[in-house]
Coordinates of C-alpha atoms in Angstrom, one line a residue:
M1 CA -20.1 10.7 -8.0
A2 CA -18.3 9.3 -10.9
A3 CA -16.6 6.0 -10.4
L4 CA -12.8 6.2 -10.2
P5 CA -11.8 3.9 -12.9
R6 CA -13.9 5.3 -15.4
L7 CA -12.1 8.8 -14.5
C8 CA -9.1 6.9 -15.4
R9 CA -9.9 5.4 -18.0
Q10 CA -11.0 9.2 -19.5
A11 CA -7.1 10.6 -18.5
W12 CA -6.0 8.2 -21.0
E13 CA -8.1 9.3 -24.0
P14 CA -5.8 11.6 -25.5
V15 CA -3.4 9.6 -25.7
L16 CA -4.7 6.6 -27.2
A17 CA -6.3 8.6 -29.7
R18 CA -2.5 9.5 -31.0
A19 CA -0.9 6.5 -30.3
R20 CA -1.5 5.0 -34.0
G21 CA 2.0 4.9 -35.9
A22 CA 3.8 6.4 -32.6
V23 CA 6.0 5.1 -30.0
V24 CA 4.8 6.2 -26.5
F25 CA 7.3 6.7 -23.8
L26 CA 6.1 7.1 -19.5
D27 CA 8.1 7.8 -16.7
A28 CA 7.2 5.2 -13.8
A29 CA 4.5 6.9 -12.0
A30 CA 2.5 7.3 -15.9
A31 CA 3.1 4.0 -16.3
E32 CA 1.3 2.2 -13.3
A33 CA -1.3 4.3 -13.9
L34 CA -1.9 3.0 -16.6
H35 CA -1.0 -0.6 -15.4
W36 CA -4.1 -0.2 -12.9
G37 CA -6.9 2.2 -14.9
G38 CA -6.1 2.4 -18.3
G39 CA -5.9 -1.1 -19.7
G40 CA -2.5 -1.7 -19.9
A41 CA 0.0 -1.3 -22.4
G42 CA -2.3 -4.1 -24.6
E43 CA -4.6 -0.9 -24.8
L44 CA -2.1 1.6 -26.3
L45 CA -0.9 -1.5 -28.5
A46 CA -4.4 -2.3 -29.9
A47 CA -4.8 1.7 -30.3
G48 CA -1.9 1.3 -33.2
A49 CA 1.2 2.3 -31.2
L50 CA 4.0 0.8 -32.6
R51 CA 6.0 0.2 -29.2
V52 CA 5.4 1.1 -25.2
K53 CA 8.5 2.5 -24.1
P54 CA 9.8 3.4 -20.2
L55 CA 10.9 7.4 -20.2
P56 CA 14.5 6.7 -19.5
P57 CA 16.6 8.8 -17.1
P58 CA 18.7 11.7 -19.4
E59 CA 22.4 9.2 -19.1
G60 CA 20.0 6.7 -21.0
A61 CA 18.2 8.6 -23.2
A62 CA 19.8 9.3 -25.9
A63 CA 20.8 5.8 -26.6
A64 CA 17.3 5.0 -26.4
G65 CA 16.2 7.1 -30.0
A66 CA 12.6 6.7 -30.9
A67 CA 13.1 5.2 -34.3
S68 CA 10.2 6.4 -34.9
P69 CA 8.9 9.8 -36.8
R70 CA 5.8 9.9 -34.3
V71 CA 6.2 10.2 -30.6
V72 CA 4.0 10.7 -27.5
F73 CA 5.0 11.1 -24.7
V74 CA 3.4 10.7 -20.9
L75 CA 4.4 12.5 -17.8
S76 CA 3.0 12.3 -14.4
G77 CA 4.1 15.9 -13.7
P78 CA 5.2 18.6 -15.3
L79 CA 7.8 18.7 -18.3
R80 CA 10.7 20.1 -15.5
G81 CA 14.0 18.7 -14.3
W82 CA 14.8 15.3 -15.4
A83 CA 11.3 14.5 -16.9
A84 CA 12.1 17.6 -19.2
A85 CA 16.3 15.8 -19.9
A86 CA 14.7 12.5 -20.7
V87 CA 12.5 14.1 -23.2
R88 CA 14.8 16.2 -24.9
A89 CA 17.5 14.2 -25.4
V90 CA 15.1 11.5 -27.1
L91 CA 13.5 14.5 -29.4
E92 CA 17.4 15.7 -30.3
T93 CA 18.5 12.3 -31.9
G94 CA 16.8 13.6 -34.5
S95 CA 14.6 11.2 -35.9
V96 CA 11.5 12.5 -34.6
R97 CA 9.7 15.1 -36.9
C98 CA 6.3 15.2 -35.0
C99 CA 5.5 14.5 -30.9
A100 CA 2.5 14.8 -28.7
L101 CA 3.1 15.5 -24.9
L102 CA 0.9 14.8 -22.1
C103 CA 1.7 16.1 -18.6
A104 CA 0.7 18.2 -15.8
G105 CA 1.5 21.6 -14.9
E106 CA 3.9 24.3 -16.1
A107 CA 7.0 23.4 -18.2
E108 CA 10.3 24.5 -17.8
G109 CA 11.8 27.5 -20.0
G110 CA 8.5 29.0 -21.1
E111 CA 6.0 27.3 -23.6
P112 CA 6.0 23.6 -23.5
E113 CA 5.3 23.6 -27.6
E114 CA 8.4 26.2 -28.2
S115 CA 10.5 23.8 -26.0
L116 CA 9.9 20.5 -28.3
R117 CA 10.0 22.1 -31.4
R118 CA 13.4 23.4 -30.6
W119 CA 14.5 19.9 -29.3
M120 CA 13.1 18.5 -32.5
G121 CA 14.8 20.8 -34.6
P122 CA 13.6 23.0 -37.9
G123 CA 9.9 21.5 -39.1
G124 CA 9.2 19.5 -36.0
R125 CA 5.5 19.8 -35.5
A126 CA 4.4 19.3 -31.5
E127 CA 1.4 19.3 -29.9
V128 CA 0.7 19.8 -25.9
L129 CA -2.5 17.9 -24.4
L130 CA -4.0 19.3 -21.7
R131 CA -4.7 16.6 -19.0
G132 CA -8.2 16.5 -17.8
A133 CA -8.4 14.2 -14.7
P134 CA -4.9 13.5 -13.5
L135 CA -3.2 9.7 -14.0
L136 CA -4.2 8.3 -10.9
V137 CA -4.0 4.5 -10.0
P138 CA -7.7 3.1 -8.8
L139 CA -7.0 0.4 -6.6
T140 CA -10.9 0.0 -6.1
A141 CA -14.0 2.2 -6.7
E142 CA -13.3 4.1 -3.5
L143 CA -9.3 4.0 -3.2
G144 CA -7.2 5.7 -5.7
L145 CA -3.8 6.8 -5.4
L146 CA -1.4 9.5 -6.9
P147 CA 1.8 7.9 -8.4
A148 CA 3.3 11.1 -9.2
S149 CA 3.3 11.9 -5.3
A150 CA 4.4 8.6 -4.0
G151 CA 7.5 10.3 -2.6
I152 CA 5.8 13.2 -0.2
V153 CA 6.5 12.3 3.2
P154 CA 5.2 15.2 5.7
P155 CA 8.1 15.9 7.9
A156 CA 8.2 13.5 11.1
G157 CA 9.0 16.1 13.7
G158 CA 6.2 18.2 11.8
P159 CA 7.0 22.0 11.2
R160 CA 6.0 24.4 13.9
Q161 CA 2.1 25.4 13.4
G162 CA 2.5 29.1 13.0
G163 CA -0.2 31.7 13.3
P164 CA -2.9 32.6 10.3
G165 CA -0.4 35.0 8.5
E166 CA 1.8 31.8 8.5
P167 CA 3.2 31.0 4.7
G168 CA 2.0 28.1 2.4
L169 CA 4.0 25.9 0.7
G170 CA 6.2 28.7 0.2
A171 CA 7.8 28.3 3.5
L172 CA 8.9 24.4 2.5
P173 CA 12.7 23.2 1.7
G174 CA 12.4 23.2 -2.2
E175 CA 11.5 19.4 -3.5
L176 CA 8.9 19.5 -1.0
R177 CA 7.7 22.5 -2.2
A178 CA 7.8 21.6 -6.0
A179 CA 6.2 18.0 -4.8
G180 CA 3.2 19.6 -3.0
R181 CA 2.4 22.2 -5.7
V182 CA 2.5 19.0 -8.4
L183 CA 0.0 17.2 -5.7
V184 CA -2.3 20.3 -5.5
G185 CA -2.4 20.2 -9.1
E186 CA -3.7 16.5 -9.6
L187 CA -6.1 17.1 -6.9
D188 CA -7.7 20.0 -8.2
A189 CA -7.7 18.0 -11.7
L190 CA -9.5 15.4 -9.8
L191 CA -11.8 17.4 -8.2
G192 CA -12.4 19.2 -11.9
A193 CA -13.3 16.0 -13.5
M194 CA -15.6 14.9 -10.3
G195 CA -17.3 18.3 -10.9
L196 CA -17.0 19.2 -6.8
R197 CA -17.5 22.4 -5.1
E198 CA -15.0 21.2 -2.1
E199 CA -14.3 22.7 1.6
C200 CA -10.7 22.0 2.7
F201 CA -9.7 20.2 6.2
A202 CA -6.3 19.5 7.8
V203 CA -5.3 17.1 10.3
G204 CA -1.4 18.1 11.0
S205 CA 1.2 20.3 9.8
L206 CA 1.8 19.0 6.4
S207 CA -1.7 18.5 5.6
R208 CA -2.2 22.1 6.6
L209 CA -0.3 23.4 4.1
L210 CA -1.6 21.4 1.1
A211 CA -5.5 22.0 2.5
A212 CA -4.5 26.3 2.4
E213 CA -3.1 25.4 -1.2
L214 CA -5.9 24.0 -2.4
A215 CA -8.2 26.4 -0.9
S216 CA -6.9 29.2 -1.9
C217 CA -5.0 28.4 -5.4
A218 CA -6.9 30.7 -8.3
A219 CA -7.9 27.6 -10.4
A220 CA -9.7 25.8 -7.7
R221 CA -11.2 29.2 -7.1
N222 CA -12.6 29.1 -10.4
R223 CA -13.8 25.3 -10.5
R224 CA -15.5 25.9 -7.3
R225 CA -17.6 28.7 -8.7
M226 CA -18.6 26.7 -11.6
A227 CA -19.1 23.0 -9.4
T228 CA -22.7 21.8 -8.5
N229 CA -21.7 18.9 -6.3
R230 CA -20.7 19.7 -2.9
A231 CA -17.6 17.7 -0.7
A232 CA -15.6 17.6 2.4
V233 CA -11.9 16.7 2.0
V234 CA -9.9 16.0 4.8
F235 CA -6.2 16.0 4.3
V236 CA -4.4 14.0 7.2
D237 CA -0.6 13.7 7.7
R238 CA 0.7 10.1 8.1
T239 CA 3.4 10.5 10.6
L240 CA 0.8 11.3 13.1
D241 CA 0.1 7.7 13.1
L242 CA 2.9 5.7 11.8
A243 CA 1.9 2.5 14.2
G244 CA -1.0 2.2 11.4
A245 CA 1.6 2.1 8.9
V246 CA 3.5 -0.6 9.8
G247 CA 1.5 -2.7 12.2
H248 CA 0.1 -6.0 11.4
H249 CA -3.1 -6.1 12.9
G250 CA -5.3 -5.9 9.7
D251 CA -7.0 -9.6 9.0
N252 CA -6.9 -8.3 5.2
L253 CA -5.5 -10.7 2.6
A254 CA -4.6 -8.1 0.0
E255 CA -2.5 -6.5 2.9
K256 CA -0.6 -9.8 3.4
I257 CA 0.0 -10.5 -0.5
L258 CA 1.1 -6.9 -0.9
S259 CA 3.7 -7.2 1.9
V260 CA 5.3 -10.7 1.5
L261 CA 5.3 -11.3 -2.3
P262 CA 8.0 -9.4 -4.3
K263 CA 7.1 -6.1 -6.1
L264 CA 6.6 -6.0 -10.1
P265 CA 10.0 -4.5 -11.2
G266 CA 9.0 -0.8 -11.9
H267 CA 6.3 -0.4 -10.0
K268 CA 5.2 0.9 -6.2
T269 CA 2.0 -0.8 -5.6
D270 CA 1.7 -3.8 -7.6
V271 CA 3.3 -7.7 -6.8
M272 CA 5.3 -10.3 -9.1
V273 CA 3.0 -13.8 -8.9
N274 CA 5.1 -16.3 -10.1
M275 CA 3.2 -18.4 -12.9
V276 CA 5.4 -21.7 -13.4
E277 CA 2.7 -23.7 -11.6
L278 CA 0.6 -23.4 -14.8
T279 CA 3.9 -24.3 -17.3
A280 CA 5.4 -27.9 -17.5
L281 CA 8.3 -26.1 -16.8
Q282 CA 10.6 -28.2 -13.9
T283 CA 12.5 -25.5 -12.1
P284 CA 14.5 -25.4 -9.2
D285 CA 15.2 -22.2 -9.7
E286 CA 12.5 -19.8 -7.5
A287 CA 12.2 -16.6 -9.0
C288 CA 11.8 -18.6 -12.6
S289 CA 12.7 -15.4 -14.8
I290 CA 12.2 -17.2 -18.1
I291 CA 8.6 -17.1 -17.5
A292 CA 6.9 -13.3 -17.5
P293 CA 5.6 -12.8 -13.6
G294 CA 1.3 -12.4 -13.2
C295 CA 0.2 -9.5 -11.2
L296 CA -2.7 -8.1 -9.0
A297 CA -3.8 -5.7 -11.4
Q298 CA -6.5 -6.9 -14.1
P299 CA -8.2 -4.1 -15.6
N300 CA -9.8 -5.9 -18.3
D301 CA -10.8 -8.9 -16.4
P302 CA -14.3 -8.4 -14.5
A303 CA -14.0 -11.9 -12.5
A304 CA -10.5 -10.9 -11.6
K305 CA -11.8 -7.4 -10.7
A306 CA -14.1 -8.9 -8.7
L307 CA -11.9 -11.2 -6.8
W308 CA -9.4 -8.5 -6.1
E309 CA -12.0 -6.0 -4.2
S310 CA -13.4 -8.9 -2.1
F311 CA -9.1 -9.3 -1.0
M312 CA -9.1 -6.1 -0.4
N313 CA -12.8 -5.5 1.3
L314 CA -13.4 -9.0 3.4
K315 CA -11.2 -10.7 6.2
Q316 CA -9.0 -13.2 5.1
K317 CA -10.8 -16.1 5.7
E318 CA -13.7 -15.1 3.4
A319 CA -11.0 -13.5 1.0
V320 CA -9.6 -17.3 0.6
M321 CA -13.6 -18.8 0.1
E322 CA -14.3 -16.2 -2.9
A323 CA -11.1 -17.4 -4.5
R324 CA -12.5 -20.9 -4.6
R325 CA -16.2 -19.8 -5.0
H326 CA -14.6 -18.0 -8.3
L327 CA -12.0 -20.6 -9.5
V328 CA -14.8 -23.6 -8.8
E329 CA -17.2 -21.7 -10.8
A330 CA -14.6 -20.6 -13.6
A331 CA -13.9 -24.6 -13.8
S332 CA -17.6 -25.5 -14.4
R333 CA -18.0 -23.1 -17.2
E334 CA -15.0 -24.6 -18.9
N335 CA -16.8 -28.2 -18.1
L336 CA -13.2 -29.4 -16.1
P337 CA -13.8 -32.6 -13.7
I338 CA -13.5 -30.1 -10.5
K339 CA -14.6 -31.9 -7.3
M340 CA -15.9 -29.1 -4.9
S341 CA -15.0 -30.1 -1.2
M342 CA -16.7 -28.0 1.9
G343 CA -14.7 -26.9 4.8
R344 CA -11.8 -25.0 4.9
V345 CA -10.2 -23.7 1.8
T346 CA -6.7 -24.6 2.2
P347 CA -3.5 -23.3 -0.1
E348 CA -3.2 -27.4 -1.6
Q349 CA -6.8 -27.3 -2.3
L350 CA -6.4 -24.1 -4.3
S351 CA -3.2 -25.7 -6.1
S352 CA -5.4 -28.8 -7.3
Y353 CA -8.2 -26.6 -8.7
I354 CA -5.1 -24.4 -10.8
Q355 CA -4.2 -27.6 -12.4
L356 CA -7.2 -28.3 -13.8
F357 CA -6.4 -25.3 -16.1
K358 CA -2.9 -26.3 -16.8
N359 CA -3.5 -28.1 -19.8
N360 CA -6.3 -26.0 -21.3
L361 CA -4.9 -23.3 -23.5
K362 CA -8.8 -22.0 -24.0
A363 CA -9.7 -21.9 -20.5
L364 CA -6.0 -21.0 -19.0
E365 CA -6.5 -17.7 -22.2
N366 CA -10.3 -17.2 -20.2
H367 CA -9.2 -17.2 -17.0
C368 CA -5.7 -15.9 -17.2
G369 CA -6.5 -12.6 -14.7
L370 CA -8.5 -14.8 -12.0
L371 CA -5.7 -17.4 -12.1
Q372 CA -3.1 -14.8 -11.2
L373 CA -4.7 -13.6 -8.6
V374 CA -5.4 -17.5 -7.0
L375 CA -2.0 -17.7 -7.2
A376 CA -1.1 -14.7 -5.7
T377 CA -3.2 -15.9 -3.1
V378 CA -1.8 -19.8 -3.1
Q379 CA 2.1 -17.9 -2.9
T380 CA 1.1 -15.4 0.2
L381 CA -0.5 -18.6 2.7
K382 CA 2.8 -20.5 1.8
H383 CA 5.0 -17.9 2.3
P384 CA 7.1 -18.3 5.3
Q385 CA 6.6 -14.4 6.1
I386 CA 3.3 -15.4 6.6
S387 CA 3.6 -17.3 10.3
K388 CA 5.9 -14.2 11.2
W389 CA 2.6 -11.9 10.3
D390 CA 1.4 -13.5 13.7
N391 CA 4.6 -13.0 15.6
F392 CA 4.0 -9.7 14.6
L393 CA 1.3 -9.3 16.3
A394 CA 1.8 -11.0 19.2
F395 CA 4.3 -8.6 19.8
E396 CA 2.5 -5.6 19.0
R397 CA -0.2 -6.6 21.8
L398 CA 2.6 -7.4 24.2
L399 CA 4.5 -4.3 23.5
L400 CA 0.9 -1.9 24.3
Q401 CA 0.4 -3.6 27.7
S402 CA 4.3 -2.9 28.3
I403 CA 4.2 0.5 27.3
G404 CA 1.3 1.2 29.2
E405 CA 2.9 -0.8 32.8
S406 CA 6.6 0.1 32.6
E407 CA 8.5 2.9 31.0
M408 CA 10.3 3.2 27.4
P409 CA 13.9 2.1 28.9
N410 CA 12.4 -1.5 29.6
V411 CA 10.4 -1.8 26.4
L412 CA 13.7 -0.9 25.0
N413 CA 15.9 -3.6 27.1
Q414 CA 12.9 -6.3 25.9
L415 CA 13.8 -5.4 22.7
L416 CA 17.8 -5.8 22.1
T417 CA 17.4 -9.2 23.8
M418 CA 15.5 -10.1 20.5
I419 CA 18.5 -8.6 18.4
K420 CA 20.4 -11.6 16.9
P421 CA 23.7 -11.6 14.6
Y422 CA 22.8 -12.9 10.8
N423 CA 24.8 -16.3 11.7
E424 CA 22.8 -17.2 14.8
R425 CA 19.5 -16.3 13.4
M426 CA 16.4 -18.8 13.1
P427 CA 14.2 -18.9 10.3
D428 CA 11.5 -17.0 12.6
D429 CA 13.8 -14.9 14.6
Y430 CA 13.2 -10.6 13.6
T431 CA 15.4 -9.5 10.3
C432 CA 17.5 -5.8 11.0
E433 CA 14.2 -4.6 8.9
D434 CA 11.6 -6.2 11.2
F435 CA 13.6 -4.6 14.1
L436 CA 13.1 -1.2 12.2
V437 CA 9.6 -2.1 12.1
L438 CA 8.9 -2.7 15.7
L439 CA 11.4 0.7 16.7
V440 CA 9.1 2.8 14.1
Y441 CA 5.8 1.2 15.9
M442 CA 7.1 1.8 19.7
Y443 CA 7.6 5.2 19.1
S444 CA 4.4 6.5 17.4
V445 CA 2.5 4.3 19.8
V446 CA 4.3 5.5 22.7
G447 CA 4.1 9.4 21.5
E448 CA 5.7 12.0 23.9
I449 CA 8.8 10.1 25.8
K450 CA 10.4 11.4 29.2
G451 CA 13.9 12.1 28.1
G452 CA 17.0 11.3 30.8
K453 CA 20.1 8.7 31.4
E454 CA 18.1 5.8 31.4
L455 CA 16.7 6.4 28.0
D456 CA 19.5 7.1 26.7
K457 CA 21.4 4.6 28.0
A458 CA 18.4 1.4 26.9
E459 CA 19.0 3.6 23.3
E460 CA 22.4 3.4 23.0
E461 CA 22.0 -0.5 23.7
V462 CA 19.8 -0.8 21.0
K463 CA 21.7 1.5 18.8
K464 CA 25.2 -0.8 19.2
A465 CA 23.0 -4.2 18.2
L466 CA 21.4 -3.0 15.5
A467 CA 24.7 -1.5 13.8
K468 CA 26.7 -4.3 14.7
A469 CA 24.0 -6.5 13.2
I470 CA 23.7 -4.6 10.2
C471 CA 27.4 -4.9 9.6
D472 CA 27.1 -9.2 9.8
E473 CA 24.3 -9.2 7.3
A474 CA 26.2 -11.9 4.3
E475 CA 24.8 -9.4 2.2
P476 CA 22.6 -6.1 2.6
S477 CA 18.9 -6.1 1.6
P478 CA 17.5 -3.6 -0.7
L479 CA 16.4 -1.7 1.8
L480 CA 19.3 -2.1 3.9
Q481 CA 21.9 -0.4 1.2
K482 CA 19.0 2.3 0.7
I483 CA 19.2 3.0 4.1
T484 CA 23.0 3.0 4.9
G485 CA 23.5 3.8 0.9
C486 CA 26.3 0.9 0.8
D487 CA 25.6 -1.4 -2.2
S488 CA 27.3 -4.6 -0.7
A489 CA 28.8 -6.1 2.3
Q490 CA 32.0 -4.9 1.4
N491 CA 31.4 -1.5 1.5
L492 CA 29.2 -1.6 4.8
T493 CA 31.9 -0.2 7.7
S494 CA 31.1 -0.1 11.1
Q495 CA 31.3 3.3 10.4
K496 CA 29.0 3.8 7.9
A497 CA 26.5 1.4 9.8
T498 CA 26.7 3.5 13.1
D499 CA 25.8 6.9 11.2
A500 CA 22.6 5.4 9.5
V501 CA 21.2 4.0 13.0
D502 CA 21.9 7.3 14.8
K503 CA 20.1 8.9 12.3
I504 CA 17.2 6.0 12.1
F505 CA 16.8 7.1 16.5
K506 CA 16.8 10.6 15.7
T507 CA 14.4 10.0 13.2
L508 CA 12.4 8.1 15.9
R509 CA 12.3 10.6 18.3
D510 CA 10.7 12.7 15.9
I511 CA 8.0 10.5 15.3
S512 CA 7.5 10.4 19.4
R513 CA 6.7 14.3 19.3
A514 CA 4.6 14.1 16.3
R515 CA 1.5 14.6 17.8
M516 CA 2.6 16.9 20.6
H517 CA 0.7 20.2 19.4
M518 CA -2.4 17.9 19.1
K519 CA -5.3 18.4 21.7
Q520 CA -8.0 16.2 20.8
F521 CA -5.6 13.4 18.9
N522 CA -2.6 13.7 20.9
S523 CA -2.7 9.5 21.8
I524 CA -3.3 6.7 19.6
H525 CA -2.6 4.6 23.0
N526 CA -5.4 3.2 25.2
P527 CA -3.5 1.9 28.5
G528 CA -6.4 -0.3 29.4
S529 CA -7.6 -1.3 32.7
N530 CA -8.1 -3.9 35.2
T531 CA -10.8 -4.9 32.9
H532 CA -9.9 -4.5 29.5
Q533 CA -6.2 -4.9 27.6
A534 CA -4.1 -1.9 26.4
S535 CA -5.0 -1.0 22.8
Y536 CA -3.8 0.7 19.9
K537 CA -6.6 3.2 18.7
P538 CA -5.9 4.6 15.0
L539 CA -5.5 8.3 14.5
L540 CA -7.8 8.1 11.5
K541 CA -10.5 6.4 12.8
Q542 CA -10.5 8.9 16.0
V543 CA -10.6 11.8 12.9
V544 CA -13.4 10.2 11.4
E545 CA -15.5 9.3 14.4
E546 CA -15.5 12.8 15.2
I547 CA -16.5 13.7 11.7
C548 CA -19.5 11.4 11.8
N549 CA -19.9 12.6 15.5
P550 CA -24.0 12.9 15.4
D551 CA -23.3 15.7 17.6
R552 CA -21.5 17.7 15.5
P553 CA -18.8 20.1 18.2
D554 CA -16.4 22.2 16.7
P555 CA -13.5 19.8 15.3
V556 CA -10.4 21.0 18.1
D557 CA -8.1 19.2 15.8
I558 CA -9.7 19.0 12.4
E559 CA -9.0 22.6 10.9
H560 CA -11.1 24.0 8.3
M561 CA -9.0 26.2 5.5
S562 CA -10.5 29.5 4.5
S563 CA -10.6 30.3 0.6
G564 CA -11.0 33.7 0.6
L565 CA -13.0 36.8 2.6
T566 CA -16.0 35.9 2.7
D567 CA -15.0 32.5 4.6
L568 CA -12.3 34.6 6.8
L569 CA -15.1 37.1 8.3
K570 CA -17.7 34.0 8.8
T571 CA -15.0 32.6 11.3
G572 CA -14.1 35.9 12.5
F573 CA -17.8 36.4 12.8
S574 CA -18.3 33.2 14.7
M575 CA -16.4 35.0 17.9
F576 CA -18.8 37.0 18.5
M577 CA -22.1 35.7 17.2
K578 CA -23.8 32.1 16.4
V579 CA -22.4 31.5 12.7
N580 CA -22.3 27.6 11.5
R581 CA -18.9 27.2 10.8
P582 CA -17.9 24.9 8.3
H583 CA -18.0 21.1 9.4
P584 CA -16.7 18.1 7.6
G585 CA -19.6 16.2 7.9
D586 CA -21.7 18.4 6.1
H587 CA -21.7 17.2 3.2
P588 CA -22.8 14.1 0.6
L589 CA -19.1 13.0 -0.3
L590 CA -16.1 12.6 2.4
I591 CA -13.1 12.1 0.6
I592 CA -9.7 11.1 3.2
F593 CA -6.7 12.3 1.7
M594 CA -3.8 10.6 3.6
V595 CA -0.7 12.3 3.2
G596 CA 2.5 9.9 2.7
G597 CA 0.5 6.6 2.1
V598 CA -2.4 4.9 3.6
T599 CA -3.0 0.9 3.9
V600 CA -5.6 -1.6 3.0
S601 CA -6.8 -2.0 6.6
E602 CA -7.2 1.7 7.7
V603 CA -9.4 1.9 3.8
K604 CA -11.9 -0.5 5.1
M605 CA -11.7 0.3 8.2
V606 CA -13.2 4.2 7.3
K607 CA -15.6 2.7 4.8
D608 CA -17.0 0.7 7.3
L609 CA -17.1 3.7 10.3
V610 CA -18.6 5.9 8.0
A611 CA -21.3 3.3 6.7
T612 CA -22.5 2.5 10.2
R613 CA -22.0 6.5 11.9
K614 CA -23.7 8.5 8.8
P615 CA -25.2 6.1 6.3
G616 CA -25.9 8.5 3.8
T617 CA -22.5 9.7 3.5
Q618 CA -20.6 8.5 0.3
V619 CA -16.5 8.0 1.1
L620 CA -13.7 8.1 -0.9
V621 CA -9.9 7.4 0.3
L622 CA -6.7 9.1 -1.4
S623 CA -3.6 8.8 -0.8
T624 CA 0.4 9.4 -2.3
A625 CA 0.5 5.5 -1.6
L626 CA -0.6 2.1 -0.8
L627 CA 1.6 1.2 2.6
T628 CA 3.5 -2.0 3.9
P629 CA 5.4 -2.4 6.8
L630 CA 8.3 -1.9 4.8
D631 CA 7.3 0.3 2.5
A632 CA 6.6 2.7 5.7
V633 CA 10.0 1.9 6.9
E634 CA 11.7 2.7 3.4
L635 CA 9.7 6.5 3.0
L636 CA 11.0 7.5 6.3
F637 CA 15.0 6.1 6.6
T638 CA 15.7 6.0 2.7
T639 CA 18.1 8.8 2.5
D640 CA 17.1 10.0 -0.8
H641 CA 13.2 10.3 -0.8
P642 CA 11.5 10.0 -4.4
Q643 CA 10.5 13.6 -4.5
P644 CA 10.2 15.5 -7.7
D645 CA 13.0 17.9 -9.1
T646 CA 13.2 21.7 -9.1
D647 CA 14.4 23.2 -11.7
I648 CA 17.7 21.3 -13.7

C-alpha cells in the first residue's frame, strides 16, 4: 500500500512544477493539506513562487489582485460557488496573463479553461491541471483527512432507511448533496492513486448513500476494472455514536494538545504553540502576537514527525517520556550541558531542557520542529483545562452508572445543580460549552428515551438554566457566538439564547434516536452488573470486532453496497442457494471512513483491534475531520455548517 504522506506529496507535484515566477493562491482546505502533507508554504517558495496567498472570499478578492502576470490557483473542491467567484475576481483585475488551476470535479459554466480565459480577457493563457491524488491531510501513516469535506455531518436523526429502490445522493438537500459528491470524487481519486479495487460497505444512512454513490459511479467502475489491489471501504456515520466524539476516555497526549491549545488561524486541525520561552522577551501578554506561533505539523523534520507519531499512538505517560528522550538526544548531539534524570517527567523538567537551546542559534535551527512539539506538551500539561479533563472523565463514568440505575429526568436534575452563572463560577466549574459537551454525551449514550411529562419538565428546567447562563456571559465565546448568531453580549437577548437552546434540545432528541433502526449496533451503553461497572462500548469498536469476527457471520448492520448487476444477482441468489456474500473482512486492506469526524483515541483503538484480531490485515482510517469535544459540539449546533456551496 502506498504510504499516505507520499501520496500527499504527489498531489503537489504539478503545482510545484508551475510555481516559478508565479503567485500561488490556495483555499483554506488546500492550505491545510499543504501545511501537513505538501511540505508547507516553504516548499512552494523554494520552487520559485513569488508569494503564497489565501484565496479570499469574493468581497476581498478584487482588492487582492495578483500583482503578477502569472498565477497558480489550488482549489480543494470544484471551480464553483464562492471559489469560482474568488478566482474570477483575481483574474478580472486585468494584470494576469497566464494562469494554471488545480481543482477537483466539474466546473461552473462549462469548460474551466474557457471560463479562465474569458475572465482574464483577450490574450490570456489558461491551463487546467488534472489532479491525481486528492489534497489530503496525512496526520500519521494510517490516518488521513479530507479537508475539503470537513463540514459534512450526517443528519442527527438520519434520513429514514428506504428500500432497494431508494435514490442515491439525489435524495439529499442541495448543499449536502454537492458536498457528498465532492467527497465521493476525492475518495475515488485517492483509491485510484493507490491502485485499489474496493468493495463498499456502510453503517448508517448518510454512509449508505455515499457508499452507494462510490460503488455505482462510472469513474469508480472503470477504475476498478484496471486495479489489482483489493480493499474493503466501510463508511460509518459519526452521529450514531457522538459519545465517542465528546468523551474524555482516551489517555492520549495528542488528543489533549488538540483539545486545549488554541487553533492555528485558518486551520481546522493544527494548534498554536507559544514560542516566547525560546526568546529573550519578557512579556506579560499571554498570546504574545509579535512572535509567530509554532505548530504540530512538521512534514520536513523526521525527528519531530516520529515524536508526533508517538503522541498519537502511545499513552500519555509514555509519550511524555518519548518527548524527554528526543530532547536529551538532540541536546547531546549539540553538546549542550544536559543532566539526564530518571523517574517521572514533569513539565518543569522539559522546560529546563528547552532553555538549553535558547541561546544557541545553530541548535535552535537544527531542532526547531522538535522544540515546537515539546513546547506544545509543556503548555498542555500546565493548562488549566487539563485538570478539568479528569473531572469530565469522572462525571462521564458517573453518568454511565446513573443512566443504568435511574431515568433520564433524574440525570438531568443532577446536571441542573451544576449550572452556574458566570459571576458565581469557580475555575473548576463547568462553562456553558462544557455543559453542551456533557449533554451530547448523555443523549448519545442513553439512546432512545421514553418521553413523558417528567422528562419534559426536567428538560425545561435545564433549558431555562442554560439559556440564563448563556445570557449572563461577560462576553460570549466564539463557539457561543456561532450557536446563538450573536457576536457580542449586547446583541445576545434572552429570546435569542432561549431559541438557540430550544434548537439544541431538538438536536439532542434526534441524537438519542440515531440508532433506532439498528438491530445489532443499537446500544453503546453496557449497563454493568453486580460485579462489573457500567461502561461505554464504542460503536466503532463493535463494528471492527464484527468485521474481524473469525466465524464471519453475515453482518446485520454493515450493509454491502453493490456496484452492478453481477453483485445484485449474487445478493439475490444468496437467498435461495449458498453464495458467499461479500464480507468486509475478506480483504488485505481495511479502510474505515468516518463520515463527520474521528478522534485520535478511535484511530488508535481501530489499529489495536485489527492488529490483535486480524494480524495480517492492513488498516487505514480516513475521515472528514479530526474531532475534539468542542469541535464535535460546533459541528452539531452551529447555524452555518461550512459545506461547499452549490452554484452561485
